[in-house]
Short mmCIF file of C-alpha atoms in Angstrom, two decimals:
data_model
loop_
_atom_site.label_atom_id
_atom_site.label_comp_id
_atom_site.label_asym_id
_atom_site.label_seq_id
_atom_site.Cartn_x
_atom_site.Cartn_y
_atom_site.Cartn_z
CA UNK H 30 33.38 94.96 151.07
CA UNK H 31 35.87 92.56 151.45
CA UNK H 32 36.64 92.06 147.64
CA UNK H 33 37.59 96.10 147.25
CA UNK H 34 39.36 95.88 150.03
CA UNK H 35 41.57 93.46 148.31
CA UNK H 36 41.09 95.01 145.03
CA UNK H 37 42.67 97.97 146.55
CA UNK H 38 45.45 96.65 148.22
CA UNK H 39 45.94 94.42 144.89
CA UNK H 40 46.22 97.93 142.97
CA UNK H 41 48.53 99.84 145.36
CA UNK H 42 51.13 97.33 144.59
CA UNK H 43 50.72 97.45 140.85
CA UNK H 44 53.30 99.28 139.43
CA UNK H 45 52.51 102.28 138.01
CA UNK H 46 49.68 104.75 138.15
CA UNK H 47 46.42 102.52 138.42
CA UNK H 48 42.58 103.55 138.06
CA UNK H 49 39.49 102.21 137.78
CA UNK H 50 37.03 104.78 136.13
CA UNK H 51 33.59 104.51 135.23
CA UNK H 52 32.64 104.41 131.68
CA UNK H 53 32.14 108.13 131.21
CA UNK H 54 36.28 108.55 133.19
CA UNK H 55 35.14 109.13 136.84
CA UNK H 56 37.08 107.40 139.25
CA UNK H 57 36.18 104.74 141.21
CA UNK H 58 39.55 103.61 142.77
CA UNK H 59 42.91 104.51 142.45
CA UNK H 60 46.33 103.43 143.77
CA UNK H 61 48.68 105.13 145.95
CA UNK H 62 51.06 105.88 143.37
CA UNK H 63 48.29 107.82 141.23
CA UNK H 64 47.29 109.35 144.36
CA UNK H 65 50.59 110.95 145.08
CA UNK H 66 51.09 112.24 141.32
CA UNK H 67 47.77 113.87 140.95
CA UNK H 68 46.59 114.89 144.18
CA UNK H 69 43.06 115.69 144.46
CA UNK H 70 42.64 115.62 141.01
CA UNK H 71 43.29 112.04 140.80
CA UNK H 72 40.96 111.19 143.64
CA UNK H 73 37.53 109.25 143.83
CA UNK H 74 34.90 110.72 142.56
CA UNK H 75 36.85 112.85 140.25
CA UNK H 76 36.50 112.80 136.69
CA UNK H 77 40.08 111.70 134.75
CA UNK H 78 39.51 114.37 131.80
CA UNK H 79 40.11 116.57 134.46
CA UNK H 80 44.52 115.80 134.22
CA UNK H 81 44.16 115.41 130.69
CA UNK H 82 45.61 118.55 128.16
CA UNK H 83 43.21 120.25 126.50
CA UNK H 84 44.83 118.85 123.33
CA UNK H 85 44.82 115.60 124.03
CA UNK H 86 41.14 115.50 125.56
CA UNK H 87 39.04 114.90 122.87
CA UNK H 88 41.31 112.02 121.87
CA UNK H 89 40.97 110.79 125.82
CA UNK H 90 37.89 110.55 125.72
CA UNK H 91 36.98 109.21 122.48
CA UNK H 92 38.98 105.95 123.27
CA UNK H 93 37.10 105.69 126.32
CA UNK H 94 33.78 105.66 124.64
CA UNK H 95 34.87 102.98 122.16
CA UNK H 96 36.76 100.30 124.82
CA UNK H 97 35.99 96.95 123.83
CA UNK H 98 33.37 94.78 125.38
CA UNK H 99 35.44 91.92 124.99
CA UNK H 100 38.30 92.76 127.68
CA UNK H 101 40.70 93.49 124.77
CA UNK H 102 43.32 96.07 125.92
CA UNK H 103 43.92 99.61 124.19
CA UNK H 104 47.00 101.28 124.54
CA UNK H 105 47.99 105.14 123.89
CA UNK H 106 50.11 108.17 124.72
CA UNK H 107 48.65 111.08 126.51
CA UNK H 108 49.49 114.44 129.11
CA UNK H 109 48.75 114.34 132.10
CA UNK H 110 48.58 116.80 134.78
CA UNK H 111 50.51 116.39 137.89
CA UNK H 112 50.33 118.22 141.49
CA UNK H 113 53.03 120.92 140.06
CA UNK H 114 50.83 121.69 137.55
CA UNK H 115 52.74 120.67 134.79
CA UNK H 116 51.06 118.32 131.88
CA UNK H 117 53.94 115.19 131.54
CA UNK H 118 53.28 112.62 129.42
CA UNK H 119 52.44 108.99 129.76
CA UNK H 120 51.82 106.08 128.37
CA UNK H 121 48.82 104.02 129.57
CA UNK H 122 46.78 100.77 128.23
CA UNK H 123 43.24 100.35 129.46
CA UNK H 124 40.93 97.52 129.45
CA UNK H 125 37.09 96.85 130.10
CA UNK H 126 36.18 94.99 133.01
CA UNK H 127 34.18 91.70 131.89
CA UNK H 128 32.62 91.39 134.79
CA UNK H 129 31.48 94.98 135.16
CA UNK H 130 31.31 98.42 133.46
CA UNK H 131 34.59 99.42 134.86
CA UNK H 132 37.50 100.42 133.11
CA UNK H 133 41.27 99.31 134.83
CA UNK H 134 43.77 102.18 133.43
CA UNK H 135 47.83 102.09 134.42
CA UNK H 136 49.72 104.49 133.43
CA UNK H 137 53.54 104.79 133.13
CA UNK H 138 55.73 107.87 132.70
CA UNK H 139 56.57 107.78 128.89
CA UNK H 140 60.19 107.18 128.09
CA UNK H 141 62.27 110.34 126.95
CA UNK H 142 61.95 111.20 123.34
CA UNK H 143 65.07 110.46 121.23
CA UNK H 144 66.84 112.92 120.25
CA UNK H 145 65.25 113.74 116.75
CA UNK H 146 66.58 113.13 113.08
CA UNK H 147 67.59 116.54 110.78
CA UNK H 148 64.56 116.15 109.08
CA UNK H 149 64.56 115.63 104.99
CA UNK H 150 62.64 117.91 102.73
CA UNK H 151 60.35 114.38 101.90
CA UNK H 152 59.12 113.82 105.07
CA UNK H 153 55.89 113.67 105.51
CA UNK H 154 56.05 115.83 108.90
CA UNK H 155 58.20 118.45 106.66
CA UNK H 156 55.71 118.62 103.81
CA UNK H 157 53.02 119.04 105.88
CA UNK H 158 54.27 121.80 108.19
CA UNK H 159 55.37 123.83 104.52
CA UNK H 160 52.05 123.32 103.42
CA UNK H 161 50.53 124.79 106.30
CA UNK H 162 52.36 127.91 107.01
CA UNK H 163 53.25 128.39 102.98
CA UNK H 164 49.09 128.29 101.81
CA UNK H 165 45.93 130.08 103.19
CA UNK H 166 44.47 126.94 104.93
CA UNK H 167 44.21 125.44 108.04
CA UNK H 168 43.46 122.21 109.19
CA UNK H 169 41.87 121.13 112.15
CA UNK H 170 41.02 117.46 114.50
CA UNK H 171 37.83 117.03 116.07
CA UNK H 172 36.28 114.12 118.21
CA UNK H 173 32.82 112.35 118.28
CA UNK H 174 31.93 114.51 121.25
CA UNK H 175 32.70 117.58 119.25
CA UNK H 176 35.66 118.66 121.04
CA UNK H 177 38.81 119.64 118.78
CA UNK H 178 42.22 118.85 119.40
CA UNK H 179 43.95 120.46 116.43
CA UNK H 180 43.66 123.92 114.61
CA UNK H 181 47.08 124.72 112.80
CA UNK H 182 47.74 126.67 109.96
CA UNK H 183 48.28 130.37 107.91
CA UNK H 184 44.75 130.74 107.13
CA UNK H 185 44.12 130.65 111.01
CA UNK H 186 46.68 133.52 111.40
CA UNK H 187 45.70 135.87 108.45
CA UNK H 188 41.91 135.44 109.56
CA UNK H 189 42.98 136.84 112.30
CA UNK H 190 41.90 133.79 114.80
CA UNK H 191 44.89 133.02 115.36
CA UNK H 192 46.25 129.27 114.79
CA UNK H 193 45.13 127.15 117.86
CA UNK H 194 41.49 129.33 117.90
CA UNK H 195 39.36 126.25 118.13
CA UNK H 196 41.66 123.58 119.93
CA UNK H 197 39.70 123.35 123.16
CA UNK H 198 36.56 124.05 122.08
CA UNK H 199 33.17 122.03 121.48
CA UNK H 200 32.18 122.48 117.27
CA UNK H 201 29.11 121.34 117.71
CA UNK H 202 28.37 123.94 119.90
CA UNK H 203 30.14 126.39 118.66
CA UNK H 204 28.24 126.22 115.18
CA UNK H 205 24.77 124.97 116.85
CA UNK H 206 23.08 128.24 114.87
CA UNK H 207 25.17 127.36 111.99
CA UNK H 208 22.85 124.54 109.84
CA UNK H 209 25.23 124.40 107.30
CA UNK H 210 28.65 123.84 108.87
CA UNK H 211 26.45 121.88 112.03
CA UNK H 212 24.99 119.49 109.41
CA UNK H 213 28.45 118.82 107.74
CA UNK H 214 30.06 118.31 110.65
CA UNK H 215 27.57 115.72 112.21
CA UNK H 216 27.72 114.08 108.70
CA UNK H 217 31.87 113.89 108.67
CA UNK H 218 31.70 112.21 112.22
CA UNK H 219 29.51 110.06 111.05
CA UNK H 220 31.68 108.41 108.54
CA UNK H 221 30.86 110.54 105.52
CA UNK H 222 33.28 112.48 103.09
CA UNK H 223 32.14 116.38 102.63
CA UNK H 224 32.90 119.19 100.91
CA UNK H 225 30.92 122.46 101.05
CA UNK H 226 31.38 126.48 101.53
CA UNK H 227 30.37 128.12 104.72
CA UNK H 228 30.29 131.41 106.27
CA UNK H 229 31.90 131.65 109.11
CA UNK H 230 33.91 134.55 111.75
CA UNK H 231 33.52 136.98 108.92
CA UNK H 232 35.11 134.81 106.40
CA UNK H 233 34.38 132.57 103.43
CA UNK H 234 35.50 129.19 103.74
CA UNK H 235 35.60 126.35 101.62
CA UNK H 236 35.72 122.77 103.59
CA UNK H 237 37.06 119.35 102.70
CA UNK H 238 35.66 117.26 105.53
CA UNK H 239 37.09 113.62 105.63
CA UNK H 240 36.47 110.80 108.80
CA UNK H 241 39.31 108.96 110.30
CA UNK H 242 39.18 104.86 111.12
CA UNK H 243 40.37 103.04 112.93
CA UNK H 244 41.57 99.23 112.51
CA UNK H 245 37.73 98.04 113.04
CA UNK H 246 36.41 100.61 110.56
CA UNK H 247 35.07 102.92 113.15
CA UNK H 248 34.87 106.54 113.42
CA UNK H 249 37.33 107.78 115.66
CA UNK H 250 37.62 111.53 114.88
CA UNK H 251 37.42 113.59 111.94
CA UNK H 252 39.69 116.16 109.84
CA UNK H 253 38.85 119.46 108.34
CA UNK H 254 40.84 121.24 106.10
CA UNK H 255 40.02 124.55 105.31
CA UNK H 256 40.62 127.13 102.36
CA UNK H 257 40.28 131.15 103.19
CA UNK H 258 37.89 132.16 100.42
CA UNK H 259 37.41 135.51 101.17
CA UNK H 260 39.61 137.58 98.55
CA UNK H 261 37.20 135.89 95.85
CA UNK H 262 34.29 136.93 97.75
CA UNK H 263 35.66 140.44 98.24
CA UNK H 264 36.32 140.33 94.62
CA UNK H 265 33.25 138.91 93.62
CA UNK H 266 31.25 141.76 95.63
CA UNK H 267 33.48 144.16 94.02
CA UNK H 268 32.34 142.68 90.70
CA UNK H 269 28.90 143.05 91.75
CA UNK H 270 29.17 146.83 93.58
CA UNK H 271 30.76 147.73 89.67
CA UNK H 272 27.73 146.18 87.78
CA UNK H 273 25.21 147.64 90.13
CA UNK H 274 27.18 150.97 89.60
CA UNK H 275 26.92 150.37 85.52
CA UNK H 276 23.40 149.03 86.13
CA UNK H 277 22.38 152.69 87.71
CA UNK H 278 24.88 155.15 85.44
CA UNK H 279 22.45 153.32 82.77
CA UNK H 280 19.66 153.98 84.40
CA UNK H 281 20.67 157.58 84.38
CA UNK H 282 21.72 157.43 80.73
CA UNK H 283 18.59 156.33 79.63
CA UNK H 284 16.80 158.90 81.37
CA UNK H 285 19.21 161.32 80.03
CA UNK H 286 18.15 160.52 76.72
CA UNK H 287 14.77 160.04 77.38
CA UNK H 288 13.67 162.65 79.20
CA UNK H 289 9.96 162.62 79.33
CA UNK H 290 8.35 166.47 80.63
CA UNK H 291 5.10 167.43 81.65
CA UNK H 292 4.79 171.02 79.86
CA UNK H 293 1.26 171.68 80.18
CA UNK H 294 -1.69 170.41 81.69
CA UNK H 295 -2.18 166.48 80.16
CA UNK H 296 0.69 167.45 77.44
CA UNK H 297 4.11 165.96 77.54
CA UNK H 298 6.66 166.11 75.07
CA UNK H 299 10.02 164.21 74.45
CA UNK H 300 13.04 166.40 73.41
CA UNK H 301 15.40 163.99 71.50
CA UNK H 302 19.26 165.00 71.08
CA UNK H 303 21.89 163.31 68.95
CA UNK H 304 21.83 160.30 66.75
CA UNK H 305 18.92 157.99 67.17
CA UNK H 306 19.16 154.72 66.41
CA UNK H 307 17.07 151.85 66.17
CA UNK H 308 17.79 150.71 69.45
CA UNK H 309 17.45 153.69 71.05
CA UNK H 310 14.27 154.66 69.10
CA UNK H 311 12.92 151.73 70.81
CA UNK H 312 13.97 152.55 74.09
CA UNK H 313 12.35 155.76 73.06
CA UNK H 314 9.04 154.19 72.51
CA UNK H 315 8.33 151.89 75.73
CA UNK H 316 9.49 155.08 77.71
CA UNK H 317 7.06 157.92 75.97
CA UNK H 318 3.86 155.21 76.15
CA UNK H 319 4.34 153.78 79.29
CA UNK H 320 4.47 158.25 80.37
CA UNK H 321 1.40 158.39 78.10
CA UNK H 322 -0.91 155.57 80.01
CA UNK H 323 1.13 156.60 83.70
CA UNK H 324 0.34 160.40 83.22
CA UNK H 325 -2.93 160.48 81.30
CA UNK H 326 -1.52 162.84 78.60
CA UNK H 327 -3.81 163.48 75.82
CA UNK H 328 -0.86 165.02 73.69
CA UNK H 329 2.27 163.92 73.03
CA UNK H 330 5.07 166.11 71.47
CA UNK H 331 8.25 164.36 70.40
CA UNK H 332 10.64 166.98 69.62
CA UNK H 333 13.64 166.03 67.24
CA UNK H 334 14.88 169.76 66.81
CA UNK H 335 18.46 167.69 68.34
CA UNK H 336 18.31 165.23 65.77
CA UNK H 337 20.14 165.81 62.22
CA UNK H 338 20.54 162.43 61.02
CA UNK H 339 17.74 158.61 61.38
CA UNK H 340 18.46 155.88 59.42
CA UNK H 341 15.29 154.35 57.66
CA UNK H 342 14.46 151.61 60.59
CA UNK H 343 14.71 154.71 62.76
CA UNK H 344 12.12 156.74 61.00
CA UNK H 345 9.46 153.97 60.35
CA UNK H 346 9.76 153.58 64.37
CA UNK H 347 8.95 157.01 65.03
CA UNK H 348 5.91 156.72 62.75
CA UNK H 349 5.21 153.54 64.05
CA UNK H 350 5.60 155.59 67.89
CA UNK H 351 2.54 158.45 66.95
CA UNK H 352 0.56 155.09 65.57
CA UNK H 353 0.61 153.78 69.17
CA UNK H 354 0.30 156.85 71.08
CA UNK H 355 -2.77 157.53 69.27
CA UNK H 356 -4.22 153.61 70.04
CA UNK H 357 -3.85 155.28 73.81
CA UNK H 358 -6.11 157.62 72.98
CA UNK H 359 -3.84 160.20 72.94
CA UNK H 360 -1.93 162.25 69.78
CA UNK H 361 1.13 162.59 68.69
CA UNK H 362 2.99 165.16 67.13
CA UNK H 363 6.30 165.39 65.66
CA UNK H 364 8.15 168.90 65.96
CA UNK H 365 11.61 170.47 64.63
CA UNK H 366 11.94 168.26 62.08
CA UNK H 367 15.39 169.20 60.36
CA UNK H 368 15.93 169.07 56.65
CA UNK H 369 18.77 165.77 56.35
CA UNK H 370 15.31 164.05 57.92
CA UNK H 371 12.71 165.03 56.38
CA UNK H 372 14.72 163.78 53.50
CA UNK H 373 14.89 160.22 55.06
CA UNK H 374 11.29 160.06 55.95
CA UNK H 375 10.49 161.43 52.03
CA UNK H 376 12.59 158.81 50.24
CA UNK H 377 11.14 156.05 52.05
CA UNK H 378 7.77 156.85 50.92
CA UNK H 379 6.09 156.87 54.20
CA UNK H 380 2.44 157.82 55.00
CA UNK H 381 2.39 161.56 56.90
CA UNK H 382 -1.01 162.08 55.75
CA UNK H 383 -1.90 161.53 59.57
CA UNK H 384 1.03 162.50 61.29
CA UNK H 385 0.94 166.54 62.76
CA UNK H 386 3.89 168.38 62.09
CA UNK H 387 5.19 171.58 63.85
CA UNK H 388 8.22 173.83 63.11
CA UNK H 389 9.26 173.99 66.33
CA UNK H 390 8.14 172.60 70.21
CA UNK H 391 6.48 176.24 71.06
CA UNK H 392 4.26 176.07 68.18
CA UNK H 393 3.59 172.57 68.52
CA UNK H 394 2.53 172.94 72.51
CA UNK H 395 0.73 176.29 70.91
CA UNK H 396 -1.52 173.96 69.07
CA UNK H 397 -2.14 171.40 71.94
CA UNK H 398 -3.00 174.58 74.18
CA UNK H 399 -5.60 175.75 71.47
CA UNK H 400 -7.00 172.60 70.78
CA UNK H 401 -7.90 171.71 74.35
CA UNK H 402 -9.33 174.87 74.50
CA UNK H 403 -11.29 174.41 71.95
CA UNK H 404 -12.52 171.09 72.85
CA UNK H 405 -13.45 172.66 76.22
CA UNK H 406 -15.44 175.05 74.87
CA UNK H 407 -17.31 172.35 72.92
CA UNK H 408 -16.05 173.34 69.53
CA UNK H 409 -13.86 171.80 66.88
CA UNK H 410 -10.26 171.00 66.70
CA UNK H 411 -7.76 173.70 65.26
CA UNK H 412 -5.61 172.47 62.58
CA UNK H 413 -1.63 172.97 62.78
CA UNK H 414 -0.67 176.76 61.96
CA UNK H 415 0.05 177.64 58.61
#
């Protein structure tokens, strides 16, 4: 009892502002002088994070955590909240107590600032400020213990954040459903270099995370720079909206000219228009036998009364087309065959022999009718009309 007694007495005439806090900043004793310039919130019991800034807290408290065991003093500037509420700042050096786990803090009312330079275009402070409000980024500070310090730039504003949006607040928690950014950021305080993309308040961002040092190598805090990715993903989903948009006016296209109908009973027929090409011959085929197995048809009528000109790969895939119908037990038949095609099919020397032929798609679906007929009446197949 006797020894804080003097300890106390030997503090209230220190000069200065004097604690004694606890390793985690609550305070165990503190002078007169601190007593008088922070009122109750500079009383025992009290935590010292309490007078800090926001700003400055993260930085606070990180030094605290990483005092030396060895006694060895580390020194600082910080704000500090006094009874009038306002944050003034001071410089302070704090040391570990050998003896104990207590931590001896004075503080000192920091000297005026000088009145400042005209700043050149090269300094550092200049270039970094242009950067800042001239490019869609932001950069931001944060501490061991998650807190951030620093969130500054245009990307903040155009986001619609709003620069300063995260100074105050704990990242770790605020991205604790986040894996991706969470993991990043645990990796960056731990020393590591990172870059990655994240989504995050509605935006795209991409991240450059990089740790800061200090003299001894260790981790101190951590800064993020950030890059407002979110016109490329709006363009990129504008990119995809137009090829899914393509994708289906093909779709329709296709079955445009493909249109497969059920006319009767088990008969189907495929009415081609315009020029068909190889390509589109073969479009023609997966369609009209994939409608065959799907729909059970036991005829099949492809009707080129639309069609004045094939080229010769054209025609030997049509033949080729009643071939394969007719391996799905079904039968093909060929109607409105114009003159500029018959031609074709003549001068290639092609095998008809087995292909039927109608004038027109009434008499060919008049033939399917009469030969199902027929075959339900347990007779023979009628032949194609003369």
């Amino acid at each position: 009892m006797t020894g804080e007694i003097m300890l106390q007495s030997f503090i209230d005439a220190c000069p200065g502002l004097h604690f004694v806090t606890s390793p985690e900043g609550v305070i165990t004793m503190a002078n007169q002088a601190a007593a008088r310039a922070f009122g109750e919130e500079g009383a025992e019991g009290r935590s010292l994070w309490e007078t800090v800034h926001p700003e400055d807290r993260g930085y606070f408290r990180a030094l605290w955590a990483r005092m030396p065991e060895d006694g060895e003093a580390l020194s600082a500037v910080s704000r500090l909240r006094g009874t009038d509420g306002q944050y003034q700042a001071y410089t302070f050096s704090a040391r570990r107590v050998k003896e104990g786990p207590g931590i001896h803090a004075v503080l000192l009312p920091a000297a005026p600032a000088a009145p400042a330079a005209v700043p050149r275009p090269e300094d550092p402070a200049v270039i970094l400020r242009h950067i800042l409000d001239s490019l869609e980024i932001a950069a931001w500070i944060v501490y061991p213990d998650g807190s951030c310090t620093f969130h500054d730039g245009k990307s903040a504003d155009t986001s619609g954040l709003g620069r300063h949006f995260l100074v105050g607040k704990n990242l770790l928690a605020l991205y604790e459903s986040d894996p991706t950014i969470k993991e990043n950021l645990q990796a960056g305080l731990r020393g590591e270099a990172r870059h990655y993309i994240a989504d995050a308040h509605d935006m795209l961002w991409e991240n450059w995370f990089s740790p800061i040092k200090d003299a001894r190598g260790e981790v101190v805090a951590a800064l993020g720079v950030t890059l407002d990715k979110s016109d490329s993903k709006r363009s990129m989903q504008e990119l995809q909206n137009k090829l899914h948009l393509i994708d289906r006016q093909q779709e329709v296209i296709r079955n445009l000219e493909t249109p497969i109908i059920e006319v009767w009973d088990h008969v189907i027929t495929l009415p081609m228009v315009g020029i068909v090409d190889s390509a589109r011959a073969a479009r023609v085929m997966d369609d009209l036998l994939t409608a065959v197995s799907r729909q059970n048809a036991r005829y099949a009528i492809l009707d080129l009364t639309g069609v004045e000109i094939v080229d010769t790969a054209t025609a030997a895939h049509i033949l080729s087309l009643v071939s394969a119908i007719r391996l799905l037990g079904a039968e093909g038949i060929i109607t409105g065959i114009r003159p500029t095609v018959a031609q074709t099919v003549v001068s290639l020397g092609l095998d008809l022999s087995r292909v039927t032929t109608c004038a027109n798609l009434r008499e060919g679906l008049r033939l399917c009718i009469r030969r199902m007929q027929a075959q339900a009446k347990g007779g023979t197949s009628v032949g194609a009309p003369g």
